Short mmCIF file of C-alpha atoms in Angstrom, two decimals:
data_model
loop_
_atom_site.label_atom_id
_atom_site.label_comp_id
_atom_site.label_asym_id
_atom_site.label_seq_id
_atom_site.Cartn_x
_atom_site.Cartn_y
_atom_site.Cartn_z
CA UNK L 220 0.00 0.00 0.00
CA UNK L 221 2.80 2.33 0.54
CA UNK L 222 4.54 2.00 -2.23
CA UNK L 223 1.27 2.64 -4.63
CA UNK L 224 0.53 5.62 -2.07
CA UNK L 225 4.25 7.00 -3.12
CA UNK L 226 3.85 6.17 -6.79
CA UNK L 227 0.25 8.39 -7.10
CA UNK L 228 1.54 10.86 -5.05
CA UNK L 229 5.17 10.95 -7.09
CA UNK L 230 3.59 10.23 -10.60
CA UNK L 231 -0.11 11.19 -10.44
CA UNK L 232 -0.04 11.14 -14.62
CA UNK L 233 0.27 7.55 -13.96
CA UNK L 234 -2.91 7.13 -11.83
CA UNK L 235 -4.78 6.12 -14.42
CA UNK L 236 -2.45 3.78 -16.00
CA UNK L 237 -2.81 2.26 -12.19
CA UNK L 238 -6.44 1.62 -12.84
CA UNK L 239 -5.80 -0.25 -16.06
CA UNK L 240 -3.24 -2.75 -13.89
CA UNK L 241 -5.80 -3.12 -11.19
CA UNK L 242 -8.06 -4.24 -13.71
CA UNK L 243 -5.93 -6.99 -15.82
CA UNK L 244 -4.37 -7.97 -12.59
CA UNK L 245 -7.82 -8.43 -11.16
CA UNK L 246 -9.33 -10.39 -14.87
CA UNK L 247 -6.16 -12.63 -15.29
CA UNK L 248 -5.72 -13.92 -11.18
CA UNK L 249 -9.72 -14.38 -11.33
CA UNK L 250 -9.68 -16.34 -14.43
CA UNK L 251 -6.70 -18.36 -13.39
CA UNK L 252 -8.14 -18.74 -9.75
CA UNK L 253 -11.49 -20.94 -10.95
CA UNK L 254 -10.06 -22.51 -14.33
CA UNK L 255 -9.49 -25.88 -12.39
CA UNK L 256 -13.00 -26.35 -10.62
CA UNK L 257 -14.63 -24.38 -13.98
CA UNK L 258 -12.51 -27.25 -16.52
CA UNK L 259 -13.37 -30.51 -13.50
CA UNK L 260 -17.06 -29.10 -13.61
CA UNK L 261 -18.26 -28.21 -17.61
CA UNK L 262 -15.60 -31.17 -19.08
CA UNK L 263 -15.01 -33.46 -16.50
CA UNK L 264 -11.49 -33.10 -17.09
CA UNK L 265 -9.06 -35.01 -15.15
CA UNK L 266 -6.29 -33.57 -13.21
CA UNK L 267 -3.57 -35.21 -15.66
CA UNK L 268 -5.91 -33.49 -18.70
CA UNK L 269 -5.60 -30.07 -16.47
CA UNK L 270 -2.08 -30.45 -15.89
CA UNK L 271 -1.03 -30.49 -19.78
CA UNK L 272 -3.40 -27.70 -20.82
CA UNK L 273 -2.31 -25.36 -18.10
CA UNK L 274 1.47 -26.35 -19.19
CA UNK L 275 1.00 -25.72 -22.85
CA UNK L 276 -0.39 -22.80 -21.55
CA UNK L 277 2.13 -21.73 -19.58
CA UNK L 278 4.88 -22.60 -21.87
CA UNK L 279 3.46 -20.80 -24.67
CA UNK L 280 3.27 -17.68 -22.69
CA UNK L 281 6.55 -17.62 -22.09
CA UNK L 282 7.48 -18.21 -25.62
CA UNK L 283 5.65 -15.08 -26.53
CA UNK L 284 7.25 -13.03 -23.63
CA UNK L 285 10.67 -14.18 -24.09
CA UNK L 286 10.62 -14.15 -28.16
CA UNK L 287 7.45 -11.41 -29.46
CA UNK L 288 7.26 -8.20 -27.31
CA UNK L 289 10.49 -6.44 -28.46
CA UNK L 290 9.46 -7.58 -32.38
CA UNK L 291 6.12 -6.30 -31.82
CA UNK L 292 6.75 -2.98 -29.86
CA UNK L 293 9.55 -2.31 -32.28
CA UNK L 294 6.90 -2.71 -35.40
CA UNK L 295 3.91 -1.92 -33.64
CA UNK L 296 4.28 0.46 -30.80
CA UNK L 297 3.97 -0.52 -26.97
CA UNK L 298 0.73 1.45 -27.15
CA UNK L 299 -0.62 -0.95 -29.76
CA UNK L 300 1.42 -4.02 -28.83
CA UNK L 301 -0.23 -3.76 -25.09
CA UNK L 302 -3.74 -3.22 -26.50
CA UNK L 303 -3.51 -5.37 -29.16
CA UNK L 304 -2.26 -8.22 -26.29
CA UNK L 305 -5.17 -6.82 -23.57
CA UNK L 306 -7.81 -7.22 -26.65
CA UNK L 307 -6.70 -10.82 -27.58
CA UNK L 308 -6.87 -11.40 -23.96
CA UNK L 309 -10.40 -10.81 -23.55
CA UNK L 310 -10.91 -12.88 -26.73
CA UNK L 311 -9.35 -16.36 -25.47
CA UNK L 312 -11.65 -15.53 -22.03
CA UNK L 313 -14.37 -15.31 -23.96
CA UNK L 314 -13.86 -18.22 -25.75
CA UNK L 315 -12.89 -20.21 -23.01
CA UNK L 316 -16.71 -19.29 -21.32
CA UNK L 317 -18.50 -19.97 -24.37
CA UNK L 318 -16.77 -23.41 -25.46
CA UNK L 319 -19.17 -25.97 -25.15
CA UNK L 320 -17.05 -28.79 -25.53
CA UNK L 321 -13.08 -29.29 -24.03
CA UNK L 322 -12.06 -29.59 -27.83
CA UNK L 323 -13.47 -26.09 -28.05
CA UNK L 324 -11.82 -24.78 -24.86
CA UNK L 325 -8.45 -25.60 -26.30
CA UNK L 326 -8.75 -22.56 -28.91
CA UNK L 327 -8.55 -19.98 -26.77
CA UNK L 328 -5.51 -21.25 -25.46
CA UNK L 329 -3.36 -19.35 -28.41
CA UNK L 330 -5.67 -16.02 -28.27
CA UNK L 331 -4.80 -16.21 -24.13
CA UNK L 332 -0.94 -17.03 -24.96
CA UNK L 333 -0.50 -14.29 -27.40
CA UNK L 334 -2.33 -12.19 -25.38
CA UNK L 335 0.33 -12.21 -22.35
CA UNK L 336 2.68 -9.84 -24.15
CA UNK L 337 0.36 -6.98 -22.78
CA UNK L 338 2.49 -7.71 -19.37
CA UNK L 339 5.82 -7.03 -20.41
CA UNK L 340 4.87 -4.46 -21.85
CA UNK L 341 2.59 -2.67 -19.05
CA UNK L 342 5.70 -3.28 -17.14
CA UNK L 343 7.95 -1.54 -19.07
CA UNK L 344 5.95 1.36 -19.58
CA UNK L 345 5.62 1.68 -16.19
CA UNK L 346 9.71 1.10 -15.93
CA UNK L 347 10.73 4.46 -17.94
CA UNK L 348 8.09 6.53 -16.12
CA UNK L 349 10.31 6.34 -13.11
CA UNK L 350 13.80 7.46 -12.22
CA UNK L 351 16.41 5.01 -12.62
CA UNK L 352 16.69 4.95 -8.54
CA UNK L 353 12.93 4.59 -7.98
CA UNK L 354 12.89 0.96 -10.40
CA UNK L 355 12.72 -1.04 -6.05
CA UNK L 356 9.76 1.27 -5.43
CA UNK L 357 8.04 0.72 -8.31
CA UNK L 358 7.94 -2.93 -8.43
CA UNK L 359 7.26 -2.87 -4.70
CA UNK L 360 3.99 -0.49 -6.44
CA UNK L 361 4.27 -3.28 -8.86
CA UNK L 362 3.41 -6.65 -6.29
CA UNK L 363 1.07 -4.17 -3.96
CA UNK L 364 -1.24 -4.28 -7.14
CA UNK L 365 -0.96 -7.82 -6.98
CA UNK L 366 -1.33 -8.78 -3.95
CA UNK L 367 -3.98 -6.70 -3.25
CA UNK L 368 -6.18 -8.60 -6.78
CA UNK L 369 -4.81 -11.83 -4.89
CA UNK L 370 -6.85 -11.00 -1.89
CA UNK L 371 -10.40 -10.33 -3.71
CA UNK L 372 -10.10 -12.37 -7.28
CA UNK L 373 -10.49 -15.71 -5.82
CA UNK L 374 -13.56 -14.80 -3.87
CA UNK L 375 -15.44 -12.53 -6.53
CA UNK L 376 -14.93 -15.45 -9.21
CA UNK L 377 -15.54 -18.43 -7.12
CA UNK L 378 -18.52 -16.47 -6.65
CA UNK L 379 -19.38 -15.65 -9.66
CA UNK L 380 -18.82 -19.06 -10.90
CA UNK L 381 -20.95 -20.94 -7.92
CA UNK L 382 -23.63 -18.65 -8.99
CA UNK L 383 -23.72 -18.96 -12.53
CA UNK L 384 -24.22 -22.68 -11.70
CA UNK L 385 -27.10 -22.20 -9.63
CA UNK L 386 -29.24 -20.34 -11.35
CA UNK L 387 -32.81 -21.88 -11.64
CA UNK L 388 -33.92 -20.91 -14.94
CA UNK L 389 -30.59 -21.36 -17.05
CA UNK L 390 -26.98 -21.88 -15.79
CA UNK L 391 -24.39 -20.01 -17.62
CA UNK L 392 -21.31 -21.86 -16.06
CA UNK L 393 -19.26 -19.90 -18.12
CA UNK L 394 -20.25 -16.38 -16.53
CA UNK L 395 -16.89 -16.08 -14.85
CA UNK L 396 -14.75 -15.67 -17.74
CA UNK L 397 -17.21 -13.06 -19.47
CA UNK L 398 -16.86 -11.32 -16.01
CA UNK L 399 -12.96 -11.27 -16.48
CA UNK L 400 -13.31 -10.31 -20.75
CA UNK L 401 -15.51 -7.13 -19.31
CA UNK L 402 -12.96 -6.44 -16.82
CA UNK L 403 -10.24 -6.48 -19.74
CA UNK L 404 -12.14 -4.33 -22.00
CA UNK L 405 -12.63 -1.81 -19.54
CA UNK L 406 -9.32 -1.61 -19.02
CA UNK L 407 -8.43 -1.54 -23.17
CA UNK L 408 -11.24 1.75 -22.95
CA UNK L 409 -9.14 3.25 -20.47
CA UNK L 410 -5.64 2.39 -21.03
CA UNK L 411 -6.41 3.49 -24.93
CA UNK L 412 -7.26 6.95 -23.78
CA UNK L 413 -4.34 6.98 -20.92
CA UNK L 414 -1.37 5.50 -22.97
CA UNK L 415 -1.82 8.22 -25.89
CA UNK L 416 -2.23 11.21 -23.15
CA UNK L 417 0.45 9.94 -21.34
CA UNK L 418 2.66 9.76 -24.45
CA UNK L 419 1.85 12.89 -25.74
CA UNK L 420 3.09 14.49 -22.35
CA UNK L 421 6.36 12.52 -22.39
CA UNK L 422 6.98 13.47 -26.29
#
């Protein structure tokens, strides 16, 4: 808390760049917190079946990370690079709700992968807004945001989820992951605006 108090109060151009991490940091550790019980309950996927997907999933992540956000930010821009990676974010979660089958899940594996570039680059951005003595502070700012998403995602999507399961009329078991897509696009409607405000200032 501290160390997001000092990076307002220092950088209050950045406040609502803030917003926009709250919000992906919030969609993704949601997401992530009920794809287990969502996958065991809609597919009656096995843990060994869970285990592989989240792997591939995790692997291919870090293939993007480690081998497509200087390409892209080079060719694209971070500002379009970290939307571009935020919208194809919300795409895989929306898939992911909406497939009806495992087999169908398994597409938005790529969009979600892909999509992860938006991190690095968020992180960066956030990296050359600060002095080169403030880097500690920032990702102390950095793991507040965290931390703090850690301590309500779990319980607003398990939530979410139990409910959408329970509804009388029609279950929508997939609720959950539309709740984290809405969550990204507000945060592509905000960072949009933020991002080219915030570059205009620096340039």
């Amino acid at each position: 808390i501290g160390a997001l108090m000092w990076l307002v109060r220092t950088y209050p151009r950045l406040s609502v760049m803030i917003v926009v991490a709250f919000l992906l940091s919030l969609a993704s550790q949601g997401a992530n917190s009920i794809t287990v019980i969502y996958a065991s309950y809609r597919y009656q996927w096995t843990p060994q079946t869970i285990g592989i997907v989240l792997t591939v999933f995790g692997l291919a992540s870090l293939a993007v990370q480690a081998g497509l956000v200087s390409f892209s930010t080079r060719h694209l821009g971070e500002r379009a690079t970290f939307l571009g990676g935020m919208a194809l974010t919300a795409l895989g979660l929306v898939v992911f709700g909406a497939a009806e089958t495992g087999a169908q899940f398994w597409f938005g594996i790529p969009l979600l992968a892909l999509g992860a570039i938006c991190g690095p680059v968020m992180g960066g951005y956030f990296s050359k807004a600060v002095a080169d003595n403030e880097q500690g502070r920032l990702q102390g700012a950095w793991s507040g945001v965290n931390a703090g998403m850690g301590l309500i995602a779990p319980g607003l999507f398990a939530f979410t989820f139990a409910g959408s399961i329970s509804m009388p009329v029609q279950a929508v078991p997939g609720l959950a992951f539309f709740l984290a897509a809405a969550l990204i696009a507000l945060a592509i409607a905000i960072g949009a605006g933020a991002m080219a405000s915030l570059s205009g200032q620096r340039g």
